[in-house]
Amino acid sequence: MAKVVLFGLSETTELIHFYLCHDSDHQVVAFTVDEKYLTQKSFCGLPVLPFEEIEKTHPPENYHMGVFLGFRDVNRLRANKYAEAKSKGYTMITYISSKAITWPGAVIGENCYVFEQTLIAPFATLGNNVVALAGCLIGHHSIISDHCFLSARTVVLGCSKVGNYCVLGANSTVKDLVTVADSCVVGVGAEITKNTQPSQVYVSDPPRLLEKSSEQLSRWITWSAGHGKRRNGS
């Protein structure tokens, strides 16, 4: 068991604190943020301390650190704070949900966060500082490089590679044998079927707005027998 200091005061920090408390052997003992953002003395019942001086009160010889931030600045903010924590000498934790599926020999780096129902297939590799939210599929022999963020239900099929600093939106898919170059952003539901160039942004077709309201819609929907019978023409 490691005593852990978490960086951040956001909802995502509260989320990973919950997971660590209920689904790991780690003990979170404090939070830390840059001093200019230190606006409160406690968070989740624990002290909040300035990051600039954290090693004085919680030295890296006795404490580990976790940096769980979102994908702001295409993951650069999380990458920078991860690097700063490393430069202070901290060992970075990795959290893998007990409800995730991994196989022997899985290569998963430090400061990684793998949520429930995520499947990491045999021979897949996750670099450092990677987030994989609930229900992701990381296919066999695929590589997720450093500082990536995979939103819920992301699918990366076998023998694919996702470069550094990539953001993959919820329900996005990377086809097998495809390489996503560094710093690409793949929007919600988008499919990548061929190799990309660095820093490209992909989005899926937007939903189509009907001219009818939801009240009008209920009058002309034809229900199947399995959903009951329509009454009084409604």
PDB file of N, CA and C in Angstrom, residues 26-72:
ATOM      1  N   HIS A  26      -4.251   1.699  -2.235  1.00  0.00           N
ATOM      2  CA  HIS A  26      -3.639   2.995  -1.966  1.00  0.00           C
ATOM      3  C   HIS A  26      -4.425   3.773  -0.907  1.00  0.00           C
ATOM      4  N   GLN A  27      -3.729   4.607  -0.191  1.00  0.00           N
ATOM      5  CA  GLN A  27      -4.345   5.497   0.786  1.00  0.00           C
ATOM      6  C   GLN A  27      -4.078   6.934   0.370  1.00  0.00           C
ATOM      7  N   VAL A  28      -5.120   7.630  -0.068  1.00  0.00           N
ATOM      8  CA  VAL A  28      -4.975   9.039  -0.422  1.00  0.00           C
ATOM      9  C   VAL A  28      -4.913   9.849   0.869  1.00  0.00           C
ATOM     10  N   VAL A  29      -3.870  10.670   1.002  1.00  0.00           N
ATOM     11  CA  VAL A  29      -3.667  11.409   2.252  1.00  0.00           C
ATOM     12  C   VAL A  29      -3.767  12.921   2.078  1.00  0.00           C
ATOM     13  N   ALA A  30      -3.679  13.419   0.848  1.00  0.00           N
ATOM     14  CA  ALA A  30      -3.717  14.865   0.628  1.00  0.00           C
ATOM     15  C   ALA A  30      -3.920  15.150  -0.854  1.00  0.00           C
ATOM     16  N   PHE A  31      -4.278  16.407  -1.136  1.00  0.00           N
ATOM     17  CA  PHE A  31      -4.377  16.907  -2.502  1.00  0.00           C
ATOM     18  C   PHE A  31      -3.407  18.076  -2.654  1.00  0.00           C
ATOM     19  N   THR A  32      -3.023  18.338  -3.882  1.00  0.00           N
ATOM     20  CA  THR A  32      -2.117  19.454  -4.139  1.00  0.00           C
ATOM     21  C   THR A  32      -2.476  20.133  -5.458  1.00  0.00           C
ATOM     22  N   VAL A  33      -2.301  21.439  -5.509  1.00  0.00           N
ATOM     23  CA  VAL A  33      -2.498  22.227  -6.732  1.00  0.00           C
ATOM     24  C   VAL A  33      -1.457  23.338  -6.741  1.00  0.00           C
ATOM     25  N   ASP A  34      -1.285  23.958  -7.900  1.00  0.00           N
ATOM     26  CA  ASP A  34      -0.421  25.135  -7.968  1.00  0.00           C
ATOM     27  C   ASP A  34      -0.948  26.194  -7.003  1.00  0.00           C
ATOM     28  N   GLU A  35      -0.048  26.884  -6.350  1.00  0.00           N
ATOM     29  CA  GLU A  35      -0.438  27.800  -5.273  1.00  0.00           C
ATOM     30  C   GLU A  35      -1.438  28.855  -5.732  1.00  0.00           C
ATOM     31  N   LYS A  36      -1.331  29.317  -6.968  1.00  0.00           N
ATOM     32  CA  LYS A  36      -2.244  30.360  -7.437  1.00  0.00           C
ATOM     33  C   LYS A  36      -3.681  29.861  -7.565  1.00  0.00           C
ATOM     34  N   TYR A  37      -3.869  28.532  -7.589  1.00  0.00           N
ATOM     35  CA  TYR A  37      -5.212  27.963  -7.652  1.00  0.00           C
ATOM     36  C   TYR A  37      -5.666  27.402  -6.307  1.00  0.00           C
ATOM     37  N   LEU A  38      -4.895  27.640  -5.265  1.00  0.00           N
ATOM     38  CA  LEU A  38      -5.223  27.095  -3.951  1.00  0.00           C
ATOM     39  C   LEU A  38      -6.240  28.018  -3.279  1.00  0.00           C
ATOM     40  N   THR A  39      -7.506  27.684  -3.412  1.00  0.00           N
ATOM     41  CA  THR A  39      -8.594  28.521  -2.898  1.00  0.00           C
ATOM     42  C   THR A  39      -9.331  27.878  -1.737  1.00  0.00           C
ATOM     43  N   GLN A  40      -8.920  26.699  -1.321  1.00  0.00           N
ATOM     44  CA  GLN A  40      -9.575  26.021  -0.209  1.00  0.00           C
ATOM     45  C   GLN A  40      -8.544  25.205   0.552  1.00  0.00           C
ATOM     46  N   LYS A  41      -8.833  24.964   1.813  1.00  0.00           N
ATOM     47  CA  LYS A  41      -7.882  24.269   2.673  1.00  0.00           C
ATOM     48  C   LYS A  41      -8.087  22.763   2.696  1.00  0.00           C
ATOM     49  N   SER A  42      -9.283  22.317   2.297  1.00  0.00           N
ATOM     50  CA  SER A  42      -9.547  20.882   2.321  1.00  0.00           C
ATOM     51  C   SER A  42     -10.401  20.485   1.132  1.00  0.00           C
ATOM     52  N   PHE A  43     -10.333  19.211   0.774  1.00  0.00           N
ATOM     53  CA  PHE A  43     -11.092  18.648  -0.342  1.00  0.00           C
ATOM     54  C   PHE A  43     -11.312  17.174  -0.026  1.00  0.00           C
ATOM     55  N   CYS A  44     -12.552  16.746  -0.105  1.00  0.00           N
ATOM     56  CA  CYS A  44     -12.901  15.361   0.242  1.00  0.00           C
ATOM     57  C   CYS A  44     -12.404  14.999   1.653  1.00  0.00           C
ATOM     58  N   GLY A  45     -12.409  15.996   2.529  1.00  0.00           N
ATOM     59  CA  GLY A  45     -12.008  15.762   3.903  1.00  0.00           C
ATOM     60  C   GLY A  45     -10.519  15.662   4.143  1.00  0.00           C
ATOM     61  N   LEU A  46      -9.715  16.007   3.134  1.00  0.00           N
ATOM     62  CA  LEU A  46      -8.259  15.910   3.244  1.00  0.00           C
ATOM     63  C   LEU A  46      -7.619  17.269   2.969  1.00  0.00           C
ATOM     64  N   PRO A  47      -6.416  17.500   3.482  1.00  0.00           N
ATOM     65  CA  PRO A  47      -5.773  18.808   3.281  1.00  0.00           C
ATOM     66  C   PRO A  47      -5.385  19.058   1.831  1.00  0.00           C
ATOM     67  N   VAL A  48      -5.412  20.332   1.445  1.00  0.00           N
ATOM     68  CA  VAL A  48      -4.956  20.767   0.125  1.00  0.00           C
ATOM     69  C   VAL A  48      -3.708  21.620   0.330  1.00  0.00           C
ATOM     70  N   LEU A  49      -2.633  21.272  -0.373  1.00  0.00           N
ATOM     71  CA  LEU A  49      -1.334  21.895  -0.147  1.00  0.00           C
ATOM     72  C   LEU A  49      -0.758  22.435  -1.455  1.00  0.00           C
ATOM     73  N   PRO A  50       0.073  23.480  -1.381  1.00  0.00           N
ATOM     74  CA  PRO A  50       0.669  24.041  -2.606  1.00  0.00           C
ATOM     75  C   PRO A  50       1.659  23.071  -3.240  1.00  0.00           C
ATOM     76  N   PHE A  51       1.522  22.895  -4.542  1.00  0.00           N
ATOM     77  CA  PHE A  51       2.377  21.962  -5.268  1.00  0.00           C
ATOM     78  C   PHE A  51       3.841  22.386  -5.214  1.00  0.00           C
ATOM     79  N   GLU A  52       4.073  23.687  -5.189  1.00  0.00           N
ATOM     80  CA  GLU A  52       5.443  24.188  -5.188  1.00  0.00           C
ATOM     81  C   GLU A  52       6.237  23.722  -3.966  1.00  0.00           C
ATOM     82  N   GLU A  53       5.535  23.394  -2.868  1.00  0.00           N
ATOM     83  CA  GLU A  53       6.211  23.017  -1.628  1.00  0.00           C
ATOM     84  C   GLU A  53       5.810  21.629  -1.133  1.00  0.00           C
ATOM     85  N   ILE A  54       5.156  20.848  -1.965  1.00  0.00           N
ATOM     86  CA  ILE A  54       4.596  19.583  -1.496  1.00  0.00           C
ATOM     87  C   ILE A  54       5.664  18.618  -0.996  1.00  0.00           C
ATOM     88  N   GLU A  55       6.848  18.663  -1.583  1.00  0.00           N
ATOM     89  CA  GLU A  55       7.895  17.722  -1.169  1.00  0.00           C
ATOM     90  C   GLU A  55       8.416  18.011   0.236  1.00  0.00           C
ATOM     91  N   LYS A  56       8.138  19.222   0.765  1.00  0.00           N
ATOM     92  CA  LYS A  56       8.568  19.551   2.126  1.00  0.00           C
ATOM     93  C   LYS A  56       7.681  18.876   3.166  1.00  0.00           C
ATOM     94  N   THR A  57       6.382  18.817   2.888  1.00  0.00           N
ATOM     95  CA  THR A  57       5.448  18.206   3.843  1.00  0.00           C
ATOM     96  C   THR A  57       5.198  16.731   3.554  1.00  0.00           C
ATOM     97  N   HIS A  58       5.304  16.359   2.278  1.00  0.00           N
ATOM     98  CA  HIS A  58       5.062  14.974   1.866  1.00  0.00           C
ATOM     99  C   HIS A  58       6.206  14.544   0.943  1.00  0.00           C
ATOM    100  N   PRO A  59       7.349  14.234   1.509  1.00  0.00           N
ATOM    101  CA  PRO A  59       8.539  13.929   0.702  1.00  0.00           C
ATOM    102  C   PRO A  59       8.356  12.686  -0.157  1.00  0.00           C
ATOM    103  N   PRO A  60       8.968  12.682  -1.337  1.00  0.00           N
ATOM    104  CA  PRO A  60       8.809  11.553  -2.266  1.00  0.00           C
ATOM    105  C   PRO A  60       9.363  10.240  -1.732  1.00  0.00           C
ATOM    106  N   GLU A  61      10.188  10.298  -0.724  1.00  0.00           N
ATOM    107  CA  GLU A  61      10.684   9.052  -0.129  1.00  0.00           C
ATOM    108  C   GLU A  61       9.578   8.305   0.609  1.00  0.00           C
ATOM    109  N   ASN A  62       8.541   9.041   1.033  1.00  0.00           N
ATOM    110  CA  ASN A  62       7.484   8.438   1.843  1.00  0.00           C
ATOM    111  C   ASN A  62       6.120   8.426   1.173  1.00  0.00           C
ATOM    112  N   TYR A  63       5.970   9.188   0.095  1.00  0.00           N
ATOM    113  CA  TYR A  63       4.662   9.324  -0.542  1.00  0.00           C
ATOM    114  C   TYR A  63       4.795   9.160  -2.056  1.00  0.00           C
ATOM    115  N   HIS A  64       3.739   8.621  -2.651  1.00  0.00           N
ATOM    116  CA  HIS A  64       3.631   8.560  -4.101  1.00  0.00           C
ATOM    117  C   HIS A  64       2.673   9.655  -4.564  1.00  0.00           C
ATOM    118  N   MET A  65       2.578   9.829  -5.879  1.00  0.00           N
ATOM    119  CA  MET A  65       1.692  10.867  -6.405  1.00  0.00           C
ATOM    120  C   MET A  65       0.902  10.345  -7.595  1.00  0.00           C
ATOM    121  N   GLY A  66      -0.305  10.888  -7.748  1.00  0.00           N
ATOM    122  CA  GLY A  66      -1.136  10.609  -8.909  1.00  0.00           C
ATOM    123  C   GLY A  66      -1.595  11.905  -9.548  1.00  0.00           C
ATOM    124  N   VAL A  67      -1.514  11.981 -10.861  1.00  0.00           N
ATOM    125  CA  VAL A  67      -1.977  13.153 -11.612  1.00  0.00           C
ATOM    126  C   VAL A  67      -3.061  12.678 -12.562  1.00  0.00           C
ATOM    127  N   PHE A  68      -4.309  12.902 -12.167  1.00  0.00           N
ATOM    128  CA  PHE A  68      -5.436  12.489 -13.001  1.00  0.00           C
ATOM    129  C   PHE A  68      -6.180  13.743 -13.438  1.00  0.00           C
ATOM    130  N   LEU A  69      -5.841  14.228 -14.614  1.00  0.00           N
ATOM    131  CA  LEU A  69      -6.472  15.400 -15.196  1.00  0.00           C
ATOM    132  C   LEU A  69      -7.071  15.006 -16.538  1.00  0.00           C
ATOM    133  N   GLY A  70      -7.882  15.886 -17.097  1.00  0.00           N
ATOM    134  CA  GLY A  70      -8.506  15.593 -18.378  1.00  0.00           C
ATOM    135  C   GLY A  70      -7.557  15.807 -19.546  1.00  0.00           C
ATOM    136  N   PHE A  71      -8.138  16.136 -20.697  1.00  0.00           N
ATOM    137  CA  PHE A  71      -7.339  16.248 -21.924  1.00  0.00           C
ATOM    138  C   PHE A  71      -7.132  17.703 -22.349  1.00  0.00           C
ATOM    139  N   ARG A  72      -7.183  18.620 -21.386  1.00  0.00           N
ATOM    140  CA  ARG A  72      -6.986  20.035 -21.705  1.00  0.00           C
ATOM    141  C   ARG A  72      -5.661  20.246 -22.436  1.00  0.00           C
TER     142      ARG A  72
END
